[in-house]
Amino acid sequence: MPKETVQLDQVIIRFAGDSGDGMQLTGDRFTAETATFGNDLSTLPDFPAEIRAPAGTLPGVSAFQLHFADHDIMTPGDAPNVLVAMNPAALKANLKDLPRGGDLIVNTDEFTSRNLSKVGYADNPIEDGSLESYNVHPIALTSLTVQSLKDFDLTKKEAERAKNMFALGLLSWLYERPTDGTERFLHEKFERKPEILKANLAALQAGWNYGETTEDFSVRYEIKPAPLAEGTYRNISGNLALAYGLVAAGQQTKLPVYLGTYPITPASDILHELSKHKKFGVRTFQAEDEIAGIGAAIGASYGGSLGVTTTSGPGVALKSEAIGLAVALELPLIVVDVQRGGPSTGLPTKTEQADLLQAMFGRNGEAPVPIIAPQSPSDCFDAALEAARIATTYRTPVFLLSDGYLANGSEPWQVPNVSELPDLTVTFTTENNWTNEDGSTEFMPFARDPETLARPWAIPGTPGLEHRIGGIEKADITGHISYDPDNHDKMVRLRQAKVDGIAKTIPDLEVDDPTGDAKVLVIGWGSTFGPIGAACRLVRDGGGKVAQAHLRHLNPFPANTGDILKRYDRVIVPEMNLGQLCMLLRAKFLVDAISYNQVRGMPFKSHELEAVIKDVISNV
Amino acid sequence: MSDTAVPIALKAKDFKSDQEVRWCPGCGDYAILAAVQSFLPELGIPKENICFVSGIGCSSRFPYYLTTYGMHSIHGRAPTIATGLATSRPDLSVWVVTGDGDALSIGGNHLIHALRRNVNLKILLFNNRIYGLTKGQYSPTSEIGKITKSTPMGSLDYPFNPLSLALGAEATFVARTIDSDRKHLTDVLRAAAEHEGSALVEIYQNCNIFNDGAFDLLKDADSRDDELIRLVDGEPIVFGAEGQHAVVRNAHGGLKIVPTDSVDASEIVTHDAHSSDTTTAFALTRLSDPETLHHTPIGVLRHVERPSYDRLMAEQMTIAAENGVGDLQSLLKGSDTWTID
Ligand SMILES: Cc1ncc(C[n+]2csc(CCOP(=O)(O)OP(=O)(O)O)c2C)c(N)n1
Ligand code: SF4
Ligand SMILES: [Mg+2]
């Protein structure tokens, strides 16, 4: 008898298991299925820094949360409706987030007395009644998987390993997800291991069939596709979008891309991705350390490439001196910082946005660097193009501040039409750019474009324009070494004016204020866009009035930023740091902004932000 | 742009920039600069295709005094910048100028990695066994016990032998020369320039302000013949005014110096810079006394072929594009898309 189907408008599922259980893969595949189905979605992978912490322990728990809906959504969700716990550790670590009445799918096979005691359960929670207020589905996932694979030529271990596919099959049935994408994926992944391929496909099917036959699940759920704008979509993570943005930047500037970098979580995937795209003229160089990475990128920029370096906070610290050099040389350079929890090694796999002031000021001397920050995973693509535009137009290093949440999270992305991408064609200087009084001409490496204040980019190999540059202060126009006090004062101001002038080419800050008469503004930057936006919706759904603005350019700020801030009675600045943007806004615009902070390694929960906003509104 | 389109017939003066040279009078850097300026025309490469990259130190001011492209960068990092330039622009001739502090102290890590990768760089290491620019602190090549401003009771650390280090770092070209010997210096530069890959050239350079006379033993007419071992590829290693000293193998796999007439000619080691085995080259570097430089070999110690990193990188780029250059639209689209209409 076909089971009843219940309509839902949204669901939040969290897959949690041991690091070795393949939870990230399961989450990725469920996400891909959901994307293909046409829901809007947002994901939050959450995994430990250790590759394989001891099996079955709390530090070894790896989780993946997915929020999907029939309408547009902005976050991976505050709390799951459904928790899949593959072992006692996963249950223990995640149960507190599951609201009472939520669905809990547990793999009973793993609830052995040994595993229970590893995480401090005296009794089996599945049996002792402590889970009474949840909707528990105890399933012997491991043994069901092994049983379904008994005809295959596999060891017990190999068969057990397919249990994540069983779980995926079951959930795909439960939420009516298409599985053909996963089947294709498995075919590619196990191309050379036919027996493992067949086993995984069989486990996936067995999970699906189990849903259909078991009485434990009496209903299936349907979440209709979301009405997104017309177009072709794919699912994309922030790091992938960023890598694609850099490839696109090479194409649009018509420059070869040169990535000089050193591996670091959570930025390494950008290196991995770019190393695949040599046929786009992208060179990748894995250097001996972060300093060498940026050094190579600067050398490549000097030679006429689009130099890029990718890292996380600790790497930025090492690169600081070289970024200062790039400021002095006035050469294009993109510095990508995928921020993670700090200080020091901090929380390598967790998100934070506490490198803003490091990007802004973390160099010796007056060394202004433009900063841009993407606001969602797919926005990393556009942010990379914008960074390339600024770097090449103004001959300056540019900071692109992503973070761990954007890097690993994913969302549907309307694939851009390449013919509509901005034309960023760069022309090198090949002729003398200076006319003397007697009519003769010369090349002046520090004569500036009057509009942008950018200096010429004349690359080695250009006859007649041989010149020397360096980190020692240069005379205005000629570029000779100069210790002249007035010249230094002038050059410091010129470099600052050049960066300030970028504001002329960036869009005004926009405010989202549906009623037009909100008295409270919430302003953020970077990856908090989704949670702040969702919180504002919640406030408005409850009848409150609040305006939202989000900064994409942090140096310089959009020209109208000060005017906007002054329009509101109160300004709230939520940040995953201790108030870095807030400090800049207060210093620059003299506004009495309220800082709201969390540094928990996790994105804001929109309900928490909602409460903060409501509280401020009620006190206006 | 210059209107003299170059079929190249450049002279030393074509490589002299209009910048006033600001080294101390008498500094060994002058002699090296003059030697390089008169050597560069020999390369037969147009000026615009030559680039000098330096770090920080007295020696690192070098690029300003040439008319080629040049970059005076930051302390110790010149090999990294030069690596980015050389690997993205294999059409250029890229030279690094560095000091003993720049290359071996703050930049030691970059130096060894550039050498093992065999990036197409010619690295000129000006070794004056002192920090010149910061006014005379001891350096990683200073002898133990060196009294300087920072070591009033004498330095405590054991010095590097830069050539032993380079050999250990898998360098394919390793040489040593002296600022005051113009001909030898030029010969070594020539050999380095002809080498594909990293070439490390250590140049003993006198800092007459903070470490004057550091190489006098090797330079003075009355001692040099007995102290300098001039290596000539393919020739037996003998030295001394009358060739009275010879290099032979010792019982421990190393080398030793004996009176030439005390051994049979067949026992004398023949210098082979092209040997794929670094053992003898390494043993040669160990002949010199780390304190006094007594018995220092100069010339090309090692010169072997290994594909340069630049070439290998270029090959991968070519192979990747064999079936056509990338199509951005299909990259962005990927394989898992859905359409809403
Ligand atoms: C990051 C950094 N640290 C320290 C210095 C100061 N400094 C400049 S040159 C130098 C040592 C130079 O010695 P060496 O490389 O032997 O060059 P020389 O002046 O002897 O030619 C030092 C310590 C600097 N410029 N930058
Ligand atoms: S301090 Fe020494 S190395 Fe520096 S310029 Fe003077 S003599 Fe030369
Ligand atoms: Mg020195």
mmCIF file of C-alpha atoms in Angstrom, chain A residues 298-406:
data_model
loop_
_atom_site.group_PDB
_atom_site.id
_atom_site.type_symbol
_atom_site.label_atom_id
_atom_site.label_comp_id
_atom_site.label_asym_id
_atom_site.label_seq_id
_atom_site.Cartn_x
_atom_site.Cartn_y
_atom_site.Cartn_z
ATOM 1 C CA ILE A 298 54.091 39.044 -6.322
ATOM 2 C CA GLY A 299 56.858 37.915 -8.671
ATOM 3 C CA ALA A 300 54.260 36.582 -11.096
ATOM 4 C CA SER A 301 52.266 39.823 -10.913
ATOM 5 C CA TYR A 302 55.428 41.739 -11.652
ATOM 6 C CA GLY A 303 55.798 39.562 -14.733
ATOM 7 C CA GLY A 304 52.241 40.247 -15.890
ATOM 8 C CA SER A 305 50.163 37.511 -14.289
ATOM 9 C CA LEU A 306 47.198 37.947 -11.995
ATOM 10 C CA GLY A 307 49.007 37.007 -8.779
ATOM 11 C CA VAL A 308 46.872 35.344 -6.125
ATOM 12 C CA THR A 309 47.651 33.914 -2.710
ATOM 13 C CA THR A 310 45.163 31.958 -0.593
ATOM 14 C CA THR A 311 45.382 31.291 3.116
ATOM 15 C CA SER A 312 43.719 31.578 6.506
ATOM 16 C CA GLY A 313 44.457 33.882 9.441
ATOM 17 C CA PRO A 314 47.774 32.373 10.591
ATOM 18 C CA GLY A 315 49.024 32.552 7.018
ATOM 19 C CA VAL A 316 48.004 36.198 6.703
ATOM 20 C CA ALA A 317 50.137 36.910 9.750
ATOM 21 C CA LEU A 318 53.140 35.447 7.930
ATOM 22 C CA LYS A 319 52.356 37.317 4.731
ATOM 23 C CA SER A 320 52.032 40.741 6.310
ATOM 24 C CA GLU A 321 55.461 42.021 5.350
ATOM 25 C CA ALA A 322 55.022 40.910 1.748
ATOM 26 C CA ILE A 323 51.581 42.525 1.539
ATOM 27 C CA GLY A 324 53.270 45.741 2.607
ATOM 28 C CA LEU A 325 55.788 45.216 -0.177
ATOM 29 C CA ALA A 326 52.952 44.851 -2.694
ATOM 30 C CA VAL A 327 51.473 48.101 -1.367
ATOM 31 C CA ALA A 328 54.796 49.830 -1.964
ATOM 32 C CA LEU A 329 55.407 48.206 -5.349
ATOM 33 C CA GLU A 330 51.841 49.039 -6.391
ATOM 34 C CA LEU A 331 51.325 45.772 -8.196
ATOM 35 C CA PRO A 332 48.027 43.853 -8.482
ATOM 36 C CA LEU A 333 47.605 40.982 -6.033
ATOM 37 C CA ILE A 334 44.657 39.111 -4.555
ATOM 38 C CA VAL A 335 45.048 37.879 -0.986
ATOM 39 C CA VAL A 336 42.308 35.439 -0.046
ATOM 40 C CA ASP A 337 41.830 34.880 3.685
ATOM 41 C CA VAL A 338 39.371 32.107 4.478
ATOM 42 C CA GLN A 339 38.977 33.036 8.121
ATOM 43 C CA ARG A 340 38.825 30.475 10.918
ATOM 44 C CA GLY A 341 38.707 30.660 14.700
ATOM 45 C CA GLY A 342 41.791 32.275 16.249
ATOM 46 C CA PRO A 343 44.102 33.352 17.785
ATOM 47 C CA SER A 344 47.013 31.141 16.802
ATOM 48 C CA THR A 345 45.916 27.736 15.535
ATOM 49 C CA GLY A 346 42.567 28.388 17.195
ATOM 50 C CA LEU A 347 39.725 26.402 15.666
ATOM 51 C CA PRO A 348 40.942 25.339 12.233
ATOM 52 C CA THR A 349 37.670 23.897 10.996
ATOM 53 C CA LYS A 350 35.330 26.433 12.590
ATOM 54 C CA THR A 351 34.237 29.769 11.267
ATOM 55 C CA GLU A 352 34.952 33.260 12.607
ATOM 56 C CA GLN A 353 35.308 36.753 11.161
ATOM 57 C CA ALA A 354 37.998 38.058 13.437
ATOM 58 C CA ASP A 355 40.626 38.897 10.804
ATOM 59 C CA LEU A 356 38.999 42.124 9.659
ATOM 60 C CA LEU A 357 41.307 44.372 11.612
ATOM 61 C CA GLN A 358 44.287 42.238 10.670
ATOM 62 C CA ALA A 359 43.399 42.786 7.007
ATOM 63 C CA MET A 360 42.770 46.455 7.624
ATOM 64 C CA PHE A 361 45.784 47.331 9.733
ATOM 65 C CA GLY A 362 48.052 44.312 10.125
ATOM 66 C CA ARG A 363 51.120 45.828 8.479
ATOM 67 C CA ASN A 364 53.902 48.209 9.377
ATOM 68 C CA GLY A 365 53.535 51.787 8.228
ATOM 69 C CA GLU A 366 50.577 53.335 6.469
ATOM 70 C CA ALA A 367 49.716 50.454 4.168
ATOM 71 C CA PRO A 368 46.100 50.701 3.027
ATOM 72 C CA VAL A 369 44.653 47.597 1.369
ATOM 73 C CA PRO A 370 41.159 47.381 -0.133
ATOM 74 C CA ILE A 371 38.977 44.702 1.467
ATOM 75 C CA ILE A 372 35.951 42.919 0.102
ATOM 76 C CA ALA A 373 33.908 40.162 1.712
ATOM 77 C CA PRO A 374 31.450 37.802 0.036
ATOM 78 C CA GLN A 375 28.117 37.317 1.783
ATOM 79 C CA SER A 376 27.133 33.817 0.727
ATOM 80 C CA PRO A 377 28.847 30.757 -0.752
ATOM 81 C CA SER A 378 27.914 31.588 -4.342
ATOM 82 C CA ASP A 379 28.775 35.241 -3.851
ATOM 83 C CA CYS A 380 32.425 34.167 -3.515
ATOM 84 C CA PHE A 381 32.424 33.981 -7.323
ATOM 85 C CA ASP A 382 31.455 37.608 -7.786
ATOM 86 C CA ALA A 383 33.698 38.733 -4.955
ATOM 87 C CA ALA A 384 36.703 37.167 -6.690
ATOM 88 C CA LEU A 385 35.904 39.044 -9.902
ATOM 89 C CA GLU A 386 35.479 42.269 -7.965
ATOM 90 C CA ALA A 387 38.793 41.711 -6.185
ATOM 91 C CA ALA A 388 40.451 41.223 -9.565
ATOM 92 C CA ARG A 389 38.854 44.401 -10.904
ATOM 93 C CA ILE A 390 40.159 46.485 -8.030
ATOM 94 C CA ALA A 391 43.596 44.839 -7.979
ATOM 95 C CA THR A 392 44.239 45.335 -11.673
ATOM 96 C CA THR A 393 42.621 48.757 -12.067
ATOM 97 C CA TYR A 394 44.348 50.246 -9.049
ATOM 98 C CA ARG A 395 47.545 48.135 -9.048
ATOM 99 C CA THR A 396 47.123 47.176 -5.445
ATOM 100 C CA PRO A 397 46.888 44.123 -3.243
ATOM 101 C CA VAL A 398 43.254 43.391 -2.346
ATOM 102 C CA PHE A 399 41.983 41.345 0.574
ATOM 103 C CA LEU A 400 39.136 38.939 -0.025
ATOM 104 C CA LEU A 401 37.769 37.846 3.344
ATOM 105 C CA SER A 402 35.832 34.623 3.138
ATOM 106 C CA ASP A 403 35.343 32.330 6.146
ATOM 107 C CA GLY A 404 34.951 28.691 7.072
ATOM 108 C CA TYR A 405 31.166 28.864 6.951
ATOM 109 C CA LEU A 406 31.118 30.253 3.412
#
